[in-house]
Amino acid sequence: MDGVHDMGGMDGFGKVEVEQNEPPFHAPWEGRVLAMQRAMGYAGAWHIDHSRFAQERLPPVTYLGSTYYQRWMLAMESNITERGYATPEELKAGHAQTPGVPLKRKLTPDVVGAGLSRSSFYRQQQGPQKFQPGDRVRTKNIHPATHTRLPRYARDKVGVVELCHGCHMYPDSVAADRGDNPQWLYTVVFESSELWGPDADPTLKISIDAFEPYLDPA
Amino acid sequence: MAGHDHDHLHDHPHDHPHDHSHGSELSETQLRVRALETVLTEKGYIDPAALDAIIDAYETKIGPRNGSVVVARAWTDPAFKKALLADASKAVASMGHLSRVGDHLVAVENTPQRHNMIVCTLCSCYPWEVLGLPPVWYKSAPYRSRAVKDPRGVLDDFGITLPKNTEVRVWDSTAETRFIVLPMRPAGTEGWSEEKLADLVTRDSMIGTGLPLNPAELDSKVK
């Protein structure tokens, strides 16, 4: 979706402010939010792309006005209520009124190591790899109302395939609850002038990781 | 988000509540997070003790030192460096003592001709296993918006000026691939141990918004 989360190339957000000796969490609740997200992910309650899509669907003023872990909390509330893991009334009351629905598994202290390991996104290919490193490609001019990982600034642009990362689950399908729909994944590199016009810094090159459905031969 | 009013979040965009001893002073955010944890626990989905263990891991075990030792190894062992650039997931896994990094880590090498920088313009993708949790600035709108268009301006915010002719390569982490920058080894470190070299490797140098410390900077840091 063409949301405010897709901010590559936007102006006006100001300087990057660096906090010296930044702690992992700025308040205990931030750690609880992160850990709950990991635990629910381990349980198979939803996928990371559902979390991303839930954040993208926040009203722009909420997205920009919330801190990082507040966005996580809001997205988690959406996934919990929309997927039927609890009702809005239960969250508001702060107590469960009915038993939970069955989940695949539960993260317990003895398996936290596994819960912290990143799962693999590789999936069995559905067809042959269409592009090879060195191929010129044009990204599609798509504007789906749903989740996509093709950023706006890199749509309808010509670039060169640099790497192939194998076949991965496809976020655009996963977030829409249409299954893994595995797709080949490539790093595609663009000249700065292709993205930002003739006045762009000529020493700059930008790459995105693009799933095969985002690309046409060029 | 049915059933919830977000106005409070609009009014307090930088709500970082501190722990107060009085329950009445809990912020709306704290109350909502507490409600979430209680409901999910009562439903049987989560175990609060497992949450404690996850938080402890991120506070005490999973940080940029994991990446620093990888870089230091690459600086001292040409075969390892070659393996790292060919398949970072496999090379890092071969070091054994690190947590599993998943299947999709890619190391990109800085050279005198090219400087690499990592960003996630769409959310906050970051190589947690080798760098720990991302800093707030990495997840912020200023960094995410400008890194792909004006990386030299961003580097200026970090006090870094690159030679005019150096190619700047920005990697937008738009899929599940994760990137780590292999910075250049500072001059004057010949014969240093991996352990000591790792002390030079800053978190930002592995994101590409910084450079490794040089020996003099390390000395002044230690003092």
Short mmCIF file of C-alpha atoms in Angstrom, two decimals:
data_model
loop_
_atom_site.label_atom_id
_atom_site.label_comp_id
_atom_site.label_asym_id
_atom_site.label_seq_id
_atom_site.Cartn_x
_atom_site.Cartn_y
_atom_site.Cartn_z
CA MET A 1 0.00 0.00 0.00
CA ASP A 2 1.12 3.56 -0.68
CA GLY A 3 1.45 4.38 3.00
CA VAL A 4 3.52 6.78 5.02
CA HIS A 5 5.73 3.87 6.09
CA ASP A 6 7.20 3.86 2.57
CA MET A 7 9.42 6.84 3.24
CA GLY A 8 12.49 6.29 1.05
CA GLY A 9 13.35 9.61 -0.61
CA MET A 10 10.91 11.78 1.32
CA ASP A 11 12.13 15.19 2.46
CA GLY A 12 11.44 17.17 5.60
CA PHE A 13 12.11 14.70 8.43
CA GLY A 14 15.24 16.53 9.50
CA LYS A 15 18.62 15.38 10.75
CA VAL A 16 19.42 11.94 12.09
CA GLU A 17 19.60 12.26 15.87
CA VAL A 18 21.97 9.79 17.51
CA GLU A 19 21.61 8.88 21.17
CA GLN A 20 24.96 8.08 22.77
CA ASN A 21 25.14 4.86 24.81
CA GLU A 22 21.59 3.99 23.93
CA PRO A 23 20.10 1.17 26.06
CA PRO A 24 18.39 -1.81 24.35
CA PHE A 25 15.07 -0.64 25.79
CA HIS A 26 14.04 2.80 27.04
CA ALA A 27 11.36 1.45 29.37
CA PRO A 28 10.46 -2.03 30.62
CA TRP A 29 7.24 -2.13 28.57
CA GLU A 30 9.24 -1.92 25.35
CA GLY A 31 10.96 -5.20 26.17
CA ARG A 32 7.61 -6.82 27.02
CA VAL A 33 6.21 -5.75 23.63
CA LEU A 34 9.20 -7.12 21.74
CA ALA A 35 9.15 -10.38 23.69
CA MET A 36 5.39 -10.85 23.25
CA GLN A 37 5.81 -10.33 19.52
CA ARG A 38 8.53 -12.99 19.41
CA ALA A 39 6.46 -15.39 21.52
CA MET A 40 3.34 -14.99 19.37
CA GLY A 41 5.45 -15.40 16.23
CA TYR A 42 6.96 -18.60 17.63
CA ALA A 43 3.44 -19.82 18.40
CA GLY A 44 2.50 -19.31 14.75
CA ALA A 45 -0.20 -16.76 15.57
CA TRP A 46 0.78 -14.56 12.64
CA HIS A 47 3.68 -13.89 10.30
CA ILE A 48 6.13 -11.01 10.35
CA ASP A 49 4.50 -9.59 7.22
CA HIS A 50 1.18 -9.46 9.07
CA SER A 51 2.91 -7.35 11.70
CA ARG A 52 4.34 -5.06 9.04
CA PHE A 53 1.00 -4.73 7.25
CA ALA A 54 -0.79 -3.94 10.51
CA GLN A 55 1.67 -1.11 11.13
CA GLU A 56 1.29 0.16 7.58
CA ARG A 57 -2.48 0.34 8.07
CA LEU A 58 -2.19 2.65 11.07
CA PRO A 59 -3.45 6.16 10.27
CA PRO A 60 -0.46 8.21 9.05
CA VAL A 61 -0.62 10.58 11.99
CA THR A 62 -0.56 7.62 14.39
CA TYR A 63 2.28 5.94 12.51
CA LEU A 64 4.44 9.06 12.58
CA GLY A 65 3.38 10.15 16.06
CA SER A 66 4.08 6.88 17.83
CA THR A 67 7.36 5.49 19.01
CA TYR A 68 8.69 2.30 17.46
CA TYR A 69 7.44 -0.04 20.16
CA GLN A 70 4.11 1.79 20.40
CA ARG A 71 3.63 0.90 16.73
CA TRP A 72 4.47 -2.70 17.53
CA MET A 73 1.91 -2.68 20.33
CA LEU A 74 -0.80 -1.21 18.09
CA ALA A 75 -0.03 -3.73 15.34
CA MET A 76 -0.13 -6.57 17.85
CA GLU A 77 -3.54 -5.45 19.11
CA SER A 78 -4.79 -5.44 15.50
CA ASN A 79 -3.52 -8.94 14.77
CA ILE A 80 -4.86 -10.30 18.06
CA THR A 81 -8.36 -8.96 17.57
CA GLU A 82 -8.64 -9.35 13.79
CA ARG A 83 -7.41 -12.95 13.91
CA GLY A 84 -9.69 -13.88 16.78
CA TYR A 85 -7.07 -14.52 19.48
CA ALA A 86 -8.86 -12.15 21.84
CA THR A 87 -11.63 -9.57 21.60
CA PRO A 88 -11.26 -5.79 21.82
CA GLU A 89 -13.36 -5.99 24.99
CA GLU A 90 -10.89 -8.41 26.59
CA LEU A 91 -7.95 -6.14 25.75
CA LYS A 92 -9.84 -3.18 27.14
CA ALA A 93 -10.74 -5.04 30.32
CA GLY A 94 -7.25 -6.46 30.68
CA HIS A 95 -8.54 -9.99 31.31
CA ALA A 96 -9.50 -12.99 29.23
CA GLN A 97 -13.20 -13.80 29.25
CA THR A 98 -12.94 -17.07 27.31
CA PRO A 99 -10.18 -19.68 26.89
CA GLY A 100 -7.66 -19.21 24.08
CA VAL A 101 -7.81 -20.87 20.68
CA PRO A 102 -5.24 -23.63 20.02
CA LEU A 103 -1.88 -22.47 18.69
CA LYS A 104 0.87 -24.51 17.06
CA ARG A 105 3.25 -24.33 20.02
CA LYS A 106 4.18 -22.21 23.00
CA LEU A 107 7.43 -20.44 23.77
CA THR A 108 8.62 -21.59 27.18
CA PRO A 109 11.87 -20.64 28.93
CA ASP A 110 13.58 -23.93 27.98
CA VAL A 111 13.13 -23.24 24.25
CA VAL A 112 13.84 -19.52 24.21
CA GLY A 113 17.04 -20.16 22.24
CA ALA A 114 14.93 -21.55 19.41
CA GLY A 115 12.50 -18.67 19.74
CA LEU A 116 15.35 -16.23 19.17
CA SER A 117 16.74 -17.98 16.11
CA ARG A 118 15.61 -16.53 12.86
CA SER A 119 13.55 -18.96 10.82
CA SER A 120 14.37 -19.62 7.19
CA PHE A 121 12.37 -17.85 4.50
CA TYR A 122 13.55 -20.23 1.76
CA ARG A 123 10.75 -22.12 0.05
CA GLN A 124 10.56 -24.71 -2.71
CA GLN A 125 10.66 -23.05 -6.13
CA GLN A 126 7.52 -23.07 -8.24
CA GLY A 127 9.27 -22.36 -11.52
CA PRO A 128 12.67 -21.67 -13.07
CA GLN A 129 14.71 -18.61 -12.12
CA LYS A 130 13.86 -15.99 -14.75
CA PHE A 131 16.76 -13.55 -14.30
CA GLN A 132 20.53 -13.89 -13.94
CA PRO A 133 23.09 -11.48 -12.49
CA GLY A 134 23.84 -8.83 -15.12
CA ASP A 135 20.32 -8.84 -16.60
CA ARG A 136 18.64 -5.48 -17.05
CA VAL A 137 15.18 -5.32 -15.53
CA ARG A 138 12.41 -2.77 -15.14
CA THR A 139 10.46 -2.75 -11.90
CA LYS A 140 6.72 -2.78 -12.30
CA ASN A 141 4.52 0.23 -11.79
CA ILE A 142 2.26 -1.34 -9.18
CA HIS A 143 0.22 0.30 -6.43
CA PRO A 144 -1.54 -2.50 -4.57
CA ALA A 145 -3.77 -1.43 -1.69
CA THR A 146 -2.27 -4.34 0.27
CA HIS A 147 1.23 -5.11 1.57
CA THR A 148 4.13 -5.03 -0.85
CA ARG A 149 7.89 -4.78 -0.46
CA LEU A 150 8.50 -2.85 -3.66
CA PRO A 151 9.12 0.71 -2.42
CA ARG A 152 7.52 3.59 -4.31
CA TYR A 153 10.82 5.25 -5.15
CA ALA A 154 11.94 2.15 -7.07
CA ARG A 155 8.82 1.48 -9.17
CA ASP A 156 8.95 1.67 -12.98
CA LYS A 157 12.76 2.02 -12.85
CA VAL A 158 15.46 0.24 -14.82
CA GLY A 159 18.17 -1.53 -12.86
CA VAL A 160 20.57 -4.44 -13.09
CA VAL A 161 20.25 -7.78 -11.31
CA GLU A 162 23.29 -8.23 -9.10
CA LEU A 163 22.52 -11.22 -6.86
CA CYS A 164 19.98 -13.99 -6.67
CA HIS A 165 19.05 -15.00 -3.11
CA GLY A 166 17.10 -18.13 -3.96
CA CYS A 167 13.40 -18.70 -3.68
CA HIS A 168 11.60 -17.10 -0.72
CA MET A 169 8.09 -16.90 0.64
CA TYR A 170 6.37 -13.92 -0.99
CA PRO A 171 5.35 -11.17 1.46
CA ASP A 172 2.65 -9.77 -0.82
CA SER A 173 0.84 -13.13 -0.64
CA VAL A 174 1.63 -13.95 2.97
CA ALA A 175 0.31 -10.64 4.32
CA ALA A 176 -2.92 -11.12 2.38
CA ASP A 177 -3.38 -14.65 3.83
CA ARG A 178 -2.89 -16.19 0.41
CA GLY A 179 -0.09 -18.57 1.39
CA ASP A 180 3.68 -18.61 0.85
CA ASN A 181 3.51 -18.43 -2.96
CA PRO A 182 7.35 -18.74 -3.18
CA GLN A 183 9.19 -16.40 -5.57
CA TRP A 184 12.76 -15.87 -6.68
CA LEU A 185 14.45 -12.98 -4.90
CA TYR A 186 17.09 -10.71 -6.43
CA THR A 187 19.21 -7.74 -5.44
CA VAL A 188 18.61 -5.12 -8.15
CA VAL A 189 20.90 -2.10 -8.30
CA PHE A 190 19.98 1.30 -9.72
CA GLU A 191 22.01 4.30 -10.80
CA SER A 192 21.10 7.32 -8.68
CA SER A 193 20.01 9.31 -11.75
CA GLU A 194 17.45 6.61 -12.62
CA LEU A 195 15.79 7.09 -9.23
CA TRP A 196 16.44 10.75 -8.43
CA GLY A 197 17.01 12.46 -11.77
CA PRO A 198 19.96 14.18 -13.40
CA ASP A 199 20.91 16.23 -10.32
CA ALA A 200 21.46 13.14 -8.15
CA ASP A 201 24.83 12.40 -6.57
CA PRO A 202 26.63 10.56 -9.42
CA THR A 203 28.70 8.45 -6.99
CA LEU A 204 25.55 6.91 -5.48
CA LYS A 205 24.09 3.51 -6.30
CA ILE A 206 21.04 2.09 -4.57
CA SER A 207 19.82 -1.49 -4.42
CA ILE A 208 16.62 -3.11 -3.33
CA ASP A 209 15.81 -6.77 -2.87
CA ALA A 210 13.07 -7.47 -5.39
CA PHE A 211 10.85 -10.51 -5.78
CA GLU A 212 10.50 -11.82 -9.33
CA PRO A 213 6.85 -10.68 -9.75
CA TYR A 214 8.07 -7.09 -9.29
CA LEU A 215 10.33 -7.33 -12.37
CA ASP A 216 10.06 -7.30 -16.15
CA PRO A 217 12.95 -7.76 -18.58
CA ALA A 218 14.34 -4.42 -19.83
CA MET B 1 -7.97 -1.17 16.07
CA ALA B 2 -11.61 -1.23 16.97
CA GLY B 3 -12.34 -0.32 20.53
CA HIS B 4 -9.25 1.77 21.12
CA ASP B 5 -8.76 5.48 21.13
CA HIS B 6 -5.41 6.63 19.82
CA ASP B 7 -5.71 10.26 20.76
CA HIS B 8 -3.42 9.89 23.70
CA LEU B 9 -0.69 8.58 21.43
CA HIS B 10 -1.07 11.60 19.16
CA ASP B 11 -0.75 13.93 22.09
CA HIS B 12 2.36 12.26 23.44
CA PRO B 13 4.46 11.15 20.50
CA HIS B 14 7.55 10.56 22.58
CA ASP B 15 5.96 8.76 25.43
CA HIS B 16 8.78 6.91 27.15
CA PRO B 17 7.32 6.43 30.58
CA HIS B 18 9.62 5.74 33.46
CA ASP B 19 8.88 3.17 36.06
CA HIS B 20 6.98 4.82 38.84
CA SER B 21 6.32 3.21 42.12
CA HIS B 22 2.73 4.48 42.10
CA GLY B 23 0.40 2.42 39.94
CA SER B 24 -1.73 5.48 39.33
CA GLU B 25 1.05 7.08 37.35
CA LEU B 26 1.26 4.34 34.73
CA SER B 27 0.95 5.75 31.23
CA GLU B 28 -1.73 4.63 28.82
CA THR B 29 0.90 2.71 26.89
CA GLN B 30 2.10 0.86 29.98
CA LEU B 31 -1.48 -0.04 30.87
CA ARG B 32 -2.21 -1.33 27.38
CA VAL B 33 0.96 -3.42 27.29
CA ARG B 34 0.14 -4.84 30.70
CA ALA B 35 -3.39 -5.66 29.53
CA LEU B 36 -2.01 -7.39 26.45
CA GLU B 37 0.38 -9.52 28.47
CA THR B 38 -2.30 -10.46 31.00
CA VAL B 39 -4.83 -11.43 28.35
CA LEU B 40 -2.31 -13.41 26.26
CA THR B 41 -1.08 -15.20 29.38
CA GLU B 42 -4.58 -16.03 30.63
CA LYS B 43 -5.44 -17.32 27.16
CA GLY B 44 -2.47 -19.67 27.42
CA TYR B 45 -0.60 -18.23 24.40
CA ILE B 46 2.49 -16.91 26.16
CA ASP B 47 4.60 -17.63 29.23
CA PRO B 48 5.83 -14.49 31.04
CA ALA B 49 9.00 -16.34 32.13
CA ALA B 50 9.88 -16.85 28.46
CA LEU B 51 9.39 -13.12 27.89
CA ASP B 52 11.86 -12.44 30.71
CA ALA B 53 14.42 -14.72 29.06
CA ILE B 54 14.02 -13.03 25.68
CA ILE B 55 14.48 -9.58 27.20
CA ASP B 56 17.54 -10.77 29.10
CA ALA B 57 19.07 -12.16 25.91
CA TYR B 58 18.71 -8.83 24.10
CA GLU B 59 19.98 -6.89 27.09
CA THR B 60 22.99 -9.04 27.85
CA LYS B 61 23.91 -11.42 25.01
CA ILE B 62 22.87 -10.29 21.55
CA GLY B 63 24.75 -7.15 20.64
CA PRO B 64 27.22 -5.68 18.16
CA ARG B 65 30.14 -7.55 19.69
CA ASN B 66 28.84 -10.58 17.78
CA GLY B 67 29.45 -8.69 14.55
CA SER B 68 32.75 -7.17 15.69
CA VAL B 69 34.38 -10.56 16.17
CA VAL B 70 33.20 -11.62 12.71
CA VAL B 71 34.80 -8.52 11.17
CA ALA B 72 38.02 -9.00 13.14
CA ARG B 73 38.23 -12.60 11.96
CA ALA B 74 37.76 -11.47 8.36
CA TRP B 75 40.57 -8.92 8.82
CA THR B 76 43.03 -11.57 10.00
CA ASP B 77 42.00 -14.69 8.09
CA PRO B 78 41.82 -14.33 4.26
CA ALA B 79 40.11 -17.70 3.85
CA PHE B 80 37.41 -16.72 6.34
CA LYS B 81 36.96 -13.36 4.62
CA LYS B 82 36.46 -15.11 1.30
CA ALA B 83 33.91 -17.46 2.87
CA LEU B 84 32.14 -14.56 4.59
CA LEU B 85 31.71 -12.61 1.37
CA ALA B 86 30.58 -15.75 -0.45
CA ASP B 87 28.01 -16.86 2.17
CA ALA B 88 27.87 -14.88 5.40
CA SER B 89 25.27 -17.12 7.04
CA LYS B 90 27.46 -20.18 6.61
CA ALA B 91 30.69 -18.39 7.55
CA VAL B 92 29.25 -16.90 10.74
CA ALA B 93 27.69 -20.24 11.68
CA SER B 94 31.15 -21.82 11.32
CA MET B 95 32.37 -19.63 14.19
CA GLY B 96 30.11 -21.68 16.43
CA HIS B 97 29.90 -19.49 19.49
CA LEU B 98 27.43 -17.06 17.94
CA SER B 99 23.70 -17.46 17.94
CA ARG B 100 22.25 -18.84 14.74
CA VAL B 101 21.96 -16.04 12.19
CA GLY B 102 19.39 -17.60 9.94
CA ASP B 103 19.87 -18.29 6.26
CA HIS B 104 19.93 -14.85 4.75
CA LEU B 105 22.93 -12.83 5.95
CA VAL B 106 25.01 -11.04 3.30
CA ALA B 107 28.32 -9.30 4.06
CA VAL B 108 29.29 -6.37 1.84
CA GLU B 109 32.86 -5.14 1.73
CA ASN B 110 34.07 -1.57 1.95
CA THR B 111 37.07 -0.80 -0.25
CA PRO B 112 38.97 2.39 -1.10
CA GLN B 113 36.63 2.63 -4.11
CA ARG B 114 33.32 1.80 -2.43
CA HIS B 115 31.52 2.57 0.83
CA ASN B 116 28.43 0.52 1.75
CA MET B 117 25.50 1.64 3.87
CA ILE B 118 22.50 -0.38 5.11
CA VAL B 119 18.94 0.88 5.53
CA CYS B 120 15.38 -0.39 5.66
CA THR B 121 13.16 2.31 4.17
CA LEU B 122 9.93 0.31 4.65
CA CYS B 123 10.27 -0.72 8.29
CA SER B 124 13.31 -1.55 10.40
CA CYS B 125 15.01 -4.68 9.01
CA TYR B 126 18.41 -5.07 10.63
CA PRO B 127 20.80 -7.97 11.28
CA TRP B 128 19.76 -8.50 14.91
CA GLU B 129 21.80 -11.65 15.40
CA VAL B 130 25.10 -9.91 14.66
CA LEU B 131 24.35 -6.33 15.74
CA GLY B 132 21.66 -6.66 18.43
CA LEU B 133 18.57 -4.47 18.44
CA PRO B 134 18.66 -1.52 16.06
CA PRO B 135 19.20 1.92 17.58
CA VAL B 136 16.29 4.37 17.53
CA TRP B 137 17.89 6.49 14.79
CA TYR B 138 18.06 3.49 12.43
CA LYS B 139 14.28 3.06 12.76
CA SER B 140 13.56 6.79 12.54
CA ALA B 141 11.99 8.70 9.65
CA PRO B 142 15.04 10.94 9.07
CA TYR B 143 17.33 7.97 8.45
CA ARG B 144 14.85 5.84 6.51
CA SER B 145 13.83 8.72 4.24
CA ARG B 146 17.25 10.17 3.47
CA ALA B 147 19.62 7.20 3.35
CA VAL B 148 18.61 6.19 -0.19
CA LYS B 149 18.65 9.71 -1.62
CA ASP B 150 21.24 11.68 0.30
CA PRO B 151 23.54 9.21 2.04
CA ARG B 152 26.43 11.68 2.11
CA GLY B 153 24.16 14.11 3.95
CA VAL B 154 23.29 11.36 6.41
CA LEU B 155 26.97 10.54 6.87
CA ASP B 156 27.55 14.22 7.59
CA ASP B 157 25.08 13.90 10.50
CA PHE B 158 27.42 11.19 11.82
CA GLY B 159 30.50 13.36 11.28
CA ILE B 160 31.74 11.22 8.41
CA THR B 161 33.04 12.71 5.16
CA LEU B 162 34.04 10.33 2.38
CA PRO B 163 36.34 11.18 -0.52
CA LYS B 164 34.36 12.81 -3.34
CA ASN B 165 35.01 9.98 -5.78
CA THR B 166 34.16 7.08 -3.50
CA GLU B 167 31.14 5.16 -4.72
CA VAL B 168 28.41 5.13 -2.09
CA ARG B 169 26.32 1.99 -2.26
CA VAL B 170 23.11 1.90 -0.27
CA TRP B 171 21.42 -1.44 0.38
CA ASP B 172 17.71 -1.11 1.10
CA SER B 173 16.66 -4.20 3.10
CA THR B 174 13.32 -4.72 1.39
CA ALA B 175 13.16 -8.51 1.86
CA GLU B 176 14.39 -11.00 4.49
CA THR B 177 17.99 -10.71 3.37
CA ARG B 178 20.05 -8.98 6.05
CA PHE B 179 23.24 -7.06 5.39
CA ILE B 180 26.35 -6.37 7.42
CA VAL B 181 29.14 -4.07 6.24
CA LEU B 182 32.68 -5.38 6.36
CA PRO B 183 34.59 -2.15 7.00
CA MET B 184 38.22 -1.56 6.00
CA ARG B 185 40.88 -2.49 8.53
CA PRO B 186 42.43 0.66 10.00
CA ALA B 187 46.08 1.40 9.31
CA GLY B 188 48.59 0.84 12.10
CA THR B 189 47.01 -2.41 13.32
CA GLU B 190 49.49 -4.87 11.83
CA GLY B 191 50.00 -7.87 14.06
CA TRP B 192 47.05 -7.09 16.33
CA SER B 193 45.09 -9.97 17.80
CA GLU B 194 41.51 -10.64 16.69
CA GLU B 195 40.37 -9.72 20.18
CA LYS B 196 42.02 -6.31 20.04
CA LEU B 197 40.92 -5.68 16.47
CA ALA B 198 37.33 -6.40 17.46
CA ASP B 199 37.53 -3.47 19.88
CA LEU B 200 37.96 -1.18 16.88
CA VAL B 201 34.81 -2.39 15.15
CA THR B 202 31.91 -0.14 16.10
CA ARG B 203 28.27 -0.92 15.52
CA ASP B 204 27.93 2.01 13.13
CA SER B 205 30.91 0.83 11.09
CA MET B 206 28.96 -2.37 10.38
CA ILE B 207 25.88 -0.37 9.31
CA GLY B 208 27.98 1.96 7.18
CA THR B 209 27.19 5.15 9.09
CA GLY B 210 30.56 5.05 10.79
CA LEU B 211 34.14 3.91 10.36
CA PRO B 212 36.12 1.63 12.66
CA LEU B 213 38.14 3.34 15.37
CA ASN B 214 41.80 3.89 14.60
CA PRO B 215 44.41 2.92 17.22
CA ALA B 216 44.61 6.47 18.62
CA GLU B 217 40.82 6.68 18.98
CA LEU B 218 40.80 3.32 20.77
CA ASP B 219 43.46 4.60 23.18
CA SER B 220 41.48 7.71 24.01
CA LYS B 221 38.31 5.60 24.44
CA VAL B 222 40.05 3.31 26.91
CA LYS B 223 41.37 6.30 28.87
#
